[in-house]
């Protein structure tokens, strides 16, 4: 595994496992154990996914040392509506995960009129040493600019939808200029677009003797973006971290950048129905 360094010195694995959509008929604990055995060092969950306990059990079952695994979770919208909501949500997450600290704690969505207050709560949790780093998720440039007027601790990361069909170049460049690590969710376009079978991606897969998914994940990393692909399949778990033995040439990175079509597979953070 390789790592990016966050703005407070904490190291984040370049690829982690996203667990937002583990089907109910799949043994999620086994998925987490399989991922850790395959070499994953990071698991990304959230209060909203309702599976923090499963992640906690998987980590315990795997026998990995606590410091060997980077755990991300997030405070959801309901908890942002009251001043003490985020602290209570954090304590509940810690309990469900059965951990005594979280590596990265994020605001899941920039709840209108509330996210600054929520971030203040995250800063207090950070100052108490209960999280290694704090950050934001689904924040666009205008949300970050609003938050910037109030933050004491700069967010270490912004996690948002990022794949070749939705590059959000403005947000990425803004975050990278501010030294805020971008983390891509749905880095493969969630499998629901034709991205994995598109001409450019398949021809690059042939060129580098890699799979389309590996090309797209490598494109994320080569753009300085960490990624949390989701899969419950053991072969694809392995495939998605087997990307550290090659690099894309600059022209190929640019060819993939040019696929951007502004296609979202998850809702827009400015859509009121997100809240
Ligand atoms: P599956 O769980 O059957 O592997 P994203 O992380 O962009 O949201 O994409 C997740 C989707 O992509 C899931 O449907 C997952 O299906 C599929 N997927 C994950 N890894 C791969 C891969 N290496 N090749 C093809 N599809 C993949």
PDB file of N, CA, C and O in Angstrom, residues 132-192:
ATOM      1  N   UNK A 132      -7.776  11.384  14.512  1.00  0.00           N
ATOM      2  CA  UNK A 132      -6.450  11.777  14.004  1.00  0.00           C
ATOM      3  C   UNK A 132      -6.571  12.941  13.024  1.00  0.00           C
ATOM      4  O   UNK A 132      -5.630  13.716  12.854  1.00  0.00           O
ATOM      5  N   UNK A 133      -7.719  13.028  12.354  1.00  0.00           N
ATOM      6  CA  UNK A 133      -7.920  14.103  11.379  1.00  0.00           C
ATOM      7  C   UNK A 133      -9.415  14.318  11.175  1.00  0.00           C
ATOM      8  O   UNK A 133     -10.211  13.395  11.372  1.00  0.00           O
ATOM      9  N   UNK A 134      -9.777  15.554  10.803  1.00  0.00           N
ATOM     10  CA  UNK A 134     -11.181  15.871  10.512  1.00  0.00           C
ATOM     11  C   UNK A 134     -11.294  16.443   9.099  1.00  0.00           C
ATOM     12  O   UNK A 134     -10.314  16.961   8.555  1.00  0.00           O
ATOM     13  N   UNK A 135     -12.490  16.337   8.544  1.00  0.00           N
ATOM     14  CA  UNK A 135     -12.650  16.855   7.189  1.00  0.00           C
ATOM     15  C   UNK A 135     -14.107  16.947   6.794  1.00  0.00           C
ATOM     16  O   UNK A 135     -15.009  16.934   7.638  1.00  0.00           O
ATOM     17  N   UNK A 136     -14.312  17.041   5.496  1.00  0.00           N
ATOM     18  CA  UNK A 136     -15.619  17.342   4.928  1.00  0.00           C
ATOM     19  C   UNK A 136     -15.911  16.364   3.776  1.00  0.00           C
ATOM     20  O   UNK A 136     -14.992  15.697   3.292  1.00  0.00           O
ATOM     21  N   UNK A 137     -17.165  16.300   3.407  1.00  0.00           N
ATOM     22  CA  UNK A 137     -17.535  15.417   2.300  1.00  0.00           C
ATOM     23  C   UNK A 137     -18.648  16.102   1.509  1.00  0.00           C
ATOM     24  O   UNK A 137     -19.497  16.787   2.094  1.00  0.00           O
ATOM     25  N   UNK A 138     -18.627  15.941   0.207  1.00  0.00           N
ATOM     26  CA  UNK A 138     -19.619  16.549  -0.684  1.00  0.00           C
ATOM     27  C   UNK A 138     -19.596  18.074  -0.626  1.00  0.00           C
ATOM     28  O   UNK A 138     -20.622  18.719  -0.862  1.00  0.00           O
ATOM     29  N   UNK A 139     -18.471  18.660  -0.259  1.00  0.00           N
ATOM     30  CA  UNK A 139     -18.356  20.115  -0.233  1.00  0.00           C
ATOM     31  C   UNK A 139     -17.887  20.604  -1.599  1.00  0.00           C
ATOM     32  O   UNK A 139     -16.893  20.124  -2.134  1.00  0.00           O
ATOM     33  N   UNK A 140     -18.638  21.575  -2.142  1.00  0.00           N
ATOM     34  CA  UNK A 140     -18.195  22.261  -3.353  1.00  0.00           C
ATOM     35  C   UNK A 140     -17.342  23.460  -2.918  1.00  0.00           C
ATOM     36  O   UNK A 140     -17.264  23.797  -1.726  1.00  0.00           O
ATOM     37  N   UNK A 141     -16.794  24.124  -3.938  1.00  0.00           N
ATOM     38  CA  UNK A 141     -15.920  25.262  -3.657  1.00  0.00           C
ATOM     39  C   UNK A 141     -16.617  26.311  -2.771  1.00  0.00           C
ATOM     40  O   UNK A 141     -16.030  26.826  -1.829  1.00  0.00           O
ATOM     41  N   UNK A 142     -17.877  26.612  -3.062  1.00  0.00           N
ATOM     42  CA  UNK A 142     -18.546  27.678  -2.296  1.00  0.00           C
ATOM     43  C   UNK A 142     -18.766  27.267  -0.845  1.00  0.00           C
ATOM     44  O   UNK A 142     -18.704  28.106   0.060  1.00  0.00           O
ATOM     45  N   UNK A 143     -18.975  25.965  -0.601  1.00  0.00           N
ATOM     46  CA  UNK A 143     -19.108  25.508   0.794  1.00  0.00           C
ATOM     47  C   UNK A 143     -17.772  25.666   1.528  1.00  0.00           C
ATOM     48  O   UNK A 143     -17.730  26.075   2.688  1.00  0.00           O
ATOM     49  N   UNK A 144     -16.694  25.323   0.834  1.00  0.00           N
ATOM     50  CA  UNK A 144     -15.366  25.409   1.485  1.00  0.00           C
ATOM     51  C   UNK A 144     -15.035  26.879   1.770  1.00  0.00           C
ATOM     52  O   UNK A 144     -14.517  27.210   2.846  1.00  0.00           O
ATOM     53  N   UNK A 145     -15.377  27.740   0.816  1.00  0.00           N
ATOM     54  CA  UNK A 145     -15.090  29.168   1.026  1.00  0.00           C
ATOM     55  C   UNK A 145     -15.874  29.709   2.227  1.00  0.00           C
ATOM     56  O   UNK A 145     -15.360  30.529   2.987  1.00  0.00           O
ATOM     57  N   UNK A 146     -17.093  29.234   2.411  1.00  0.00           N
ATOM     58  CA  UNK A 146     -17.889  29.654   3.577  1.00  0.00           C
ATOM     59  C   UNK A 146     -17.245  29.116   4.864  1.00  0.00           C
ATOM     60  O   UNK A 146     -17.074  29.848   5.848  1.00  0.00           O
ATOM     61  N   UNK A 147     -16.867  27.849   4.821  1.00  0.00           N
ATOM     62  CA  UNK A 147     -16.269  27.233   6.015  1.00  0.00           C
ATOM     63  C   UNK A 147     -14.933  27.891   6.378  1.00  0.00           C
ATOM     64  O   UNK A 147     -14.616  28.066   7.557  1.00  0.00           O
ATOM     65  N   UNK A 148     -14.193  28.259   5.349  1.00  0.00           N
ATOM     66  CA  UNK A 148     -12.848  28.823   5.544  1.00  0.00           C
ATOM     67  C   UNK A 148     -12.867  30.074   6.427  1.00  0.00           C
ATOM     68  O   UNK A 148     -11.908  30.365   7.139  1.00  0.00           O
ATOM     69  N   UNK A 149     -13.995  30.775   6.407  1.00  0.00           N
ATOM     70  CA  UNK A 149     -14.105  31.998   7.226  1.00  0.00           C
ATOM     71  C   UNK A 149     -14.134  31.648   8.712  1.00  0.00           C
ATOM     72  O   UNK A 149     -13.945  32.517   9.555  1.00  0.00           O
ATOM     73  N   UNK A 150     -14.410  30.388   9.010  1.00  0.00           N
ATOM     74  CA  UNK A 150     -14.645  30.013  10.414  1.00  0.00           C
ATOM     75  C   UNK A 150     -13.695  28.950  10.949  1.00  0.00           C
ATOM     76  O   UNK A 150     -13.657  28.706  12.143  1.00  0.00           O
ATOM     77  N   UNK A 151     -12.979  28.243  10.058  1.00  0.00           N
ATOM     78  CA  UNK A 151     -12.219  27.112  10.595  1.00  0.00           C
ATOM     79  C   UNK A 151     -10.986  27.573  11.352  1.00  0.00           C
ATOM     80  O   UNK A 151     -10.372  28.579  11.032  1.00  0.00           O
ATOM     81  N   UNK A 152     -10.677  26.824  12.415  1.00  0.00           N
ATOM     82  CA  UNK A 152      -9.417  27.002  13.154  1.00  0.00           C
ATOM     83  C   UNK A 152      -8.473  25.915  12.707  1.00  0.00           C
ATOM     84  O   UNK A 152      -7.274  26.102  12.639  1.00  0.00           O
ATOM     85  N   UNK A 153      -9.047  24.716  12.499  1.00  0.00           N
ATOM     86  CA  UNK A 153      -8.281  23.567  12.015  1.00  0.00           C
ATOM     87  C   UNK A 153      -8.714  23.349  10.563  1.00  0.00           C
ATOM     88  O   UNK A 153      -9.893  23.103  10.302  1.00  0.00           O
ATOM     89  N   UNK A 154      -7.765  23.461   9.659  1.00  0.00           N
ATOM     90  CA  UNK A 154      -8.118  23.272   8.242  1.00  0.00           C
ATOM     91  C   UNK A 154      -8.563  21.828   8.010  1.00  0.00           C
ATOM     92  O   UNK A 154      -7.941  20.904   8.549  1.00  0.00           O
ATOM     93  N   UNK A 155      -9.631  21.599   7.244  1.00  0.00           N
ATOM     94  CA  UNK A 155     -10.009  20.202   6.961  1.00  0.00           C
ATOM     95  C   UNK A 155      -8.839  19.466   6.310  1.00  0.00           C
ATOM     96  O   UNK A 155      -8.144  20.026   5.467  1.00  0.00           O
ATOM     97  N   UNK A 156      -8.651  18.225   6.717  1.00  0.00           N
ATOM     98  CA  UNK A 156      -7.550  17.435   6.151  1.00  0.00           C
ATOM     99  C   UNK A 156      -7.954  16.832   4.817  1.00  0.00           C
ATOM    100  O   UNK A 156      -7.094  16.521   3.991  1.00  0.00           O
ATOM    101  N   UNK A 157      -9.265  16.642   4.610  1.00  0.00           N
ATOM    102  CA  UNK A 157      -9.708  15.955   3.391  1.00  0.00           C
ATOM    103  C   UNK A 157     -11.107  16.403   2.999  1.00  0.00           C
ATOM    104  O   UNK A 157     -11.901  16.834   3.849  1.00  0.00           O
ATOM    105  N   UNK A 158     -11.385  16.317   1.716  1.00  0.00           N
ATOM    106  CA  UNK A 158     -12.744  16.494   1.181  1.00  0.00           C
ATOM    107  C   UNK A 158     -13.041  15.267   0.330  1.00  0.00           C
ATOM    108  O   UNK A 158     -12.357  15.000  -0.649  1.00  0.00           O
ATOM    109  N   UNK A 159     -14.052  14.519   0.745  1.00  0.00           N
ATOM    110  CA  UNK A 159     -14.427  13.301   0.002  1.00  0.00           C
ATOM    111  C   UNK A 159     -15.673  13.595  -0.831  1.00  0.00           C
ATOM    112  O   UNK A 159     -16.686  14.038  -0.293  1.00  0.00           O
ATOM    113  N   UNK A 160     -15.588  13.392  -2.121  1.00  0.00           N
ATOM    114  CA  UNK A 160     -16.752  13.648  -2.963  1.00  0.00           C
ATOM    115  C   UNK A 160     -16.716  12.742  -4.195  1.00  0.00           C
ATOM    116  O   UNK A 160     -15.732  12.046  -4.443  1.00  0.00           O
ATOM    117  N   UNK A 161     -17.833  12.759  -4.951  1.00  0.00           N
ATOM    118  CA  UNK A 161     -17.913  11.926  -6.152  1.00  0.00           C
ATOM    119  C   UNK A 161     -16.871  12.398  -7.169  1.00  0.00           C
ATOM    120  O   UNK A 161     -16.875  13.568  -7.572  1.00  0.00           O
ATOM    121  N   UNK A 162     -16.019  11.479  -7.566  1.00  0.00           N
ATOM    122  CA  UNK A 162     -14.934  11.835  -8.491  1.00  0.00           C
ATOM    123  C   UNK A 162     -14.610  10.625  -9.352  1.00  0.00           C
ATOM    124  O   UNK A 162     -14.238   9.564  -8.845  1.00  0.00           O
ATOM    125  N   UNK A 163     -14.827  10.770 -10.646  1.00  0.00           N
ATOM    126  CA  UNK A 163     -14.481   9.709 -11.609  1.00  0.00           C
ATOM    127  C   UNK A 163     -14.311  10.392 -12.956  1.00  0.00           C
ATOM    128  O   UNK A 163     -14.590  11.613 -13.088  1.00  0.00           O
ATOM    129  N   UNK A 164     -13.891   9.689 -13.976  1.00  0.00           N
ATOM    130  CA  UNK A 164     -13.617  10.369 -15.247  1.00  0.00           C
ATOM    131  C   UNK A 164     -14.824  11.082 -15.865  1.00  0.00           C
ATOM    132  O   UNK A 164     -14.643  12.027 -16.633  1.00  0.00           O
ATOM    133  N   UNK A 165     -16.047  10.655 -15.538  1.00  0.00           N
ATOM    134  CA  UNK A 165     -17.221  11.351 -16.079  1.00  0.00           C
ATOM    135  C   UNK A 165     -17.634  12.532 -15.197  1.00  0.00           C
ATOM    136  O   UNK A 165     -18.553  13.272 -15.536  1.00  0.00           O
ATOM    137  N   UNK A 166     -17.012  12.675 -14.030  1.00  0.00           N
ATOM    138  CA  UNK A 166     -17.312  13.816 -13.133  1.00  0.00           C
ATOM    139  C   UNK A 166     -16.009  14.236 -12.447  1.00  0.00           C
ATOM    140  O   UNK A 166     -15.726  13.812 -11.328  1.00  0.00           O
ATOM    141  N   UNK A 167     -15.238  15.036 -13.148  1.00  0.00           N
ATOM    142  CA  UNK A 167     -13.903  15.369 -12.605  1.00  0.00           C
ATOM    143  C   UNK A 167     -13.939  16.563 -11.655  1.00  0.00           C
ATOM    144  O   UNK A 167     -13.054  16.685 -10.812  1.00  0.00           O
ATOM    145  N   UNK A 168     -14.919  17.440 -11.761  1.00  0.00           N
ATOM    146  CA  UNK A 168     -15.026  18.617 -10.886  1.00  0.00           C
ATOM    147  C   UNK A 168     -13.656  19.273 -10.690  1.00  0.00           C
ATOM    148  O   UNK A 168     -13.188  19.458  -9.559  1.00  0.00           O
ATOM    149  N   UNK A 169     -13.047  19.621 -11.809  1.00  0.00           N
ATOM    150  CA  UNK A 169     -11.675  20.145 -11.810  1.00  0.00           C
ATOM    151  C   UNK A 169     -11.528  21.365 -10.875  1.00  0.00           C
ATOM    152  O   UNK A 169     -10.519  21.498 -10.175  1.00  0.00           O
ATOM    153  N   UNK A 170     -12.559  22.221 -10.860  1.00  0.00           N
ATOM    154  CA  UNK A 170     -12.464  23.425 -10.022  1.00  0.00           C
ATOM    155  C   UNK A 170     -12.332  23.049  -8.548  1.00  0.00           C
ATOM    156  O   UNK A 170     -11.522  23.623  -7.816  1.00  0.00           O
ATOM    157  N   UNK A 171     -13.124  22.071  -8.113  1.00  0.00           N
ATOM    158  CA  UNK A 171     -13.083  21.674  -6.700  1.00  0.00           C
ATOM    159  C   UNK A 171     -11.732  21.022  -6.379  1.00  0.00           C
ATOM    160  O   UNK A 171     -11.111  21.311  -5.357  1.00  0.00           O
ATOM    161  N   UNK A 172     -11.286  20.154  -7.300  1.00  0.00           N
ATOM    162  CA  UNK A 172     -10.016  19.463  -7.049  1.00  0.00           C
ATOM    163  C   UNK A 172      -8.863  20.460  -6.956  1.00  0.00           C
ATOM    164  O   UNK A 172      -8.051  20.389  -6.026  1.00  0.00           O
ATOM    165  N   UNK A 173      -8.822  21.380  -7.901  1.00  0.00           N
ATOM    166  CA  UNK A 173      -7.709  22.339  -7.879  1.00  0.00           C
ATOM    167  C   UNK A 173      -7.780  23.225  -6.636  1.00  0.00           C
ATOM    168  O   UNK A 173      -6.754  23.533  -6.027  1.00  0.00           O
ATOM    169  N   UNK A 174      -8.979  23.607  -6.256  1.00  0.00           N
ATOM    170  CA  UNK A 174      -9.135  24.435  -5.053  1.00  0.00           C
ATOM    171  C   UNK A 174      -8.623  23.671  -3.827  1.00  0.00           C
ATOM    172  O   UNK A 174      -7.845  24.197  -3.026  1.00  0.00           O
ATOM    173  N   UNK A 175      -9.041  22.419  -3.696  1.00  0.00           N
ATOM    174  CA  UNK A 175      -8.607  21.601  -2.549  1.00  0.00           C
ATOM    175  C   UNK A 175      -7.092  21.407  -2.596  1.00  0.00           C
ATOM    176  O   UNK A 175      -6.414  21.540  -1.570  1.00  0.00           O
ATOM    177  N   UNK A 176      -6.586  21.103  -3.754  1.00  0.00           N
ATOM    178  CA  UNK A 176      -5.139  20.819  -3.824  1.00  0.00           C
ATOM    179  C   UNK A 176      -4.328  22.087  -3.538  1.00  0.00           C
ATOM    180  O   UNK A 176      -3.299  22.023  -2.877  1.00  0.00           O
ATOM    181  N   UNK A 177      -4.805  23.254  -3.974  1.00  0.00           N
ATOM    182  CA  UNK A 177      -4.115  24.515  -3.635  1.00  0.00           C
ATOM    183  C   UNK A 177      -4.143  24.762  -2.131  1.00  0.00           C
ATOM    184  O   UNK A 177      -3.231  25.346  -1.565  1.00  0.00           O
ATOM    185  N   UNK A 178      -5.228  24.336  -1.496  1.00  0.00           N
ATOM    186  CA  UNK A 178      -5.384  24.534  -0.042  1.00  0.00           C
ATOM    187  C   UNK A 178      -4.759  23.404   0.776  1.00  0.00           C
ATOM    188  O   UNK A 178      -4.867  23.385   1.992  1.00  0.00           O
ATOM    189  N   UNK A 179      -4.171  22.423   0.093  1.00  0.00           N
ATOM    190  CA  UNK A 179      -3.614  21.247   0.763  1.00  0.00           C
ATOM    191  C   UNK A 179      -4.673  20.452   1.535  1.00  0.00           C
ATOM    192  O   UNK A 179      -4.466  20.012   2.664  1.00  0.00           O
ATOM    193  N   UNK A 180      -5.837  20.328   0.910  1.00  0.00           N
ATOM    194  CA  UNK A 180      -6.912  19.477   1.434  1.00  0.00           C
ATOM    195  C   UNK A 180      -6.939  18.239   0.539  1.00  0.00           C
ATOM    196  O   UNK A 180      -7.137  18.354  -0.679  1.00  0.00           O
ATOM    197  N   UNK A 181      -6.723  17.061   1.127  1.00  0.00           N
ATOM    198  CA  UNK A 181      -6.653  15.827   0.334  1.00  0.00           C
ATOM    199  C   UNK A 181      -8.011  15.489  -0.275  1.00  0.00           C
ATOM    200  O   UNK A 181      -9.014  15.410   0.447  1.00  0.00           O
ATOM    201  N   UNK A 182      -8.050  15.284  -1.557  1.00  0.00           N
ATOM    202  CA  UNK A 182      -9.295  14.838  -2.197  1.00  0.00           C
ATOM    203  C   UNK A 182      -9.378  13.315  -2.093  1.00  0.00           C
ATOM    204  O   UNK A 182      -8.389  12.606  -2.343  1.00  0.00           O
ATOM    205  N   UNK A 183     -10.555  12.842  -1.697  1.00  0.00           N
ATOM    206  CA  UNK A 183     -10.835  11.402  -1.669  1.00  0.00           C
ATOM    207  C   UNK A 183     -12.025  11.166  -2.600  1.00  0.00           C
ATOM    208  O   UNK A 183     -13.061  11.825  -2.467  1.00  0.00           O
ATOM    209  N   UNK A 184     -11.857  10.243  -3.554  1.00  0.00           N
ATOM    210  CA  UNK A 184     -12.911   9.970  -4.522  1.00  0.00           C
ATOM    211  C   UNK A 184     -13.833   8.883  -4.017  1.00  0.00           C
ATOM    212  O   UNK A 184     -13.390   7.766  -3.750  1.00  0.00           O
ATOM    213  N   UNK A 185     -15.136   9.223  -3.899  1.00  0.00           N
ATOM    214  CA  UNK A 185     -16.090   8.110  -3.763  1.00  0.00           C
ATOM    215  C   UNK A 185     -16.716   7.863  -5.126  1.00  0.00           C
ATOM    216  O   UNK A 185     -16.677   8.724  -6.002  1.00  0.00           O
ATOM    217  N   UNK A 186     -17.242   6.663  -5.305  1.00  0.00           N
ATOM    218  CA  UNK A 186     -17.651   6.208  -6.642  1.00  0.00           C
ATOM    219  C   UNK A 186     -16.554   6.457  -7.669  1.00  0.00           C
ATOM    220  O   UNK A 186     -16.807   7.007  -8.749  1.00  0.00           O
ATOM    221  N   UNK A 187     -15.312   6.075  -7.354  1.00  0.00           N
ATOM    222  CA  UNK A 187     -14.200   6.380  -8.268  1.00  0.00           C
ATOM    223  C   UNK A 187     -14.325   5.659  -9.602  1.00  0.00           C
ATOM    224  O   UNK A 187     -13.702   6.063 -10.574  1.00  0.00           O
ATOM    225  N   UNK A 188     -15.151   4.594  -9.634  1.00  0.00           N
ATOM    226  CA  UNK A 188     -15.346   3.848 -10.883  1.00  0.00           C
ATOM    227  C   UNK A 188     -16.626   4.276 -11.592  1.00  0.00           C
ATOM    228  O   UNK A 188     -17.074   3.619 -12.524  1.00  0.00           O
ATOM    229  N   UNK A 189     -17.228   5.370 -11.121  1.00  0.00           N
ATOM    230  CA  UNK A 189     -18.513   5.775 -11.712  1.00  0.00           C
ATOM    231  C   UNK A 189     -19.605   4.812 -11.275  1.00  0.00           C
ATOM    232  O   UNK A 189     -20.610   4.652 -11.957  1.00  0.00           O
ATOM    233  N   UNK A 190     -19.374   4.142 -10.187  1.00  0.00           N
ATOM    234  CA  UNK A 190     -20.332   3.233  -9.537  1.00  0.00           C
ATOM    235  C   UNK A 190     -20.750   2.062 -10.419  1.00  0.00           C
ATOM    236  O   UNK A 190     -21.747   1.416 -10.165  1.00  0.00           O
ATOM    237  N   UNK A 191     -20.052   1.830 -11.489  1.00  0.00           N
ATOM    238  CA  UNK A 191     -20.388   0.689 -12.327  1.00  0.00           C
ATOM    239  C   UNK A 191     -21.678   0.867 -13.118  1.00  0.00           C
ATOM    240  O   UNK A 191     -22.024   0.021 -13.926  1.00  0.00           O
ATOM    241  N   UNK A 192     -22.402   2.000 -12.885  1.00  0.00           N
ATOM    242  CA  UNK A 192     -23.702   2.137 -13.541  1.00  0.00           C
ATOM    243  C   UNK A 192     -23.608   2.919 -14.854  1.00  0.00           C
ATOM    244  O   UNK A 192     -24.565   3.026 -15.589  1.00  0.00           O
TER     245      UNK A 192
END
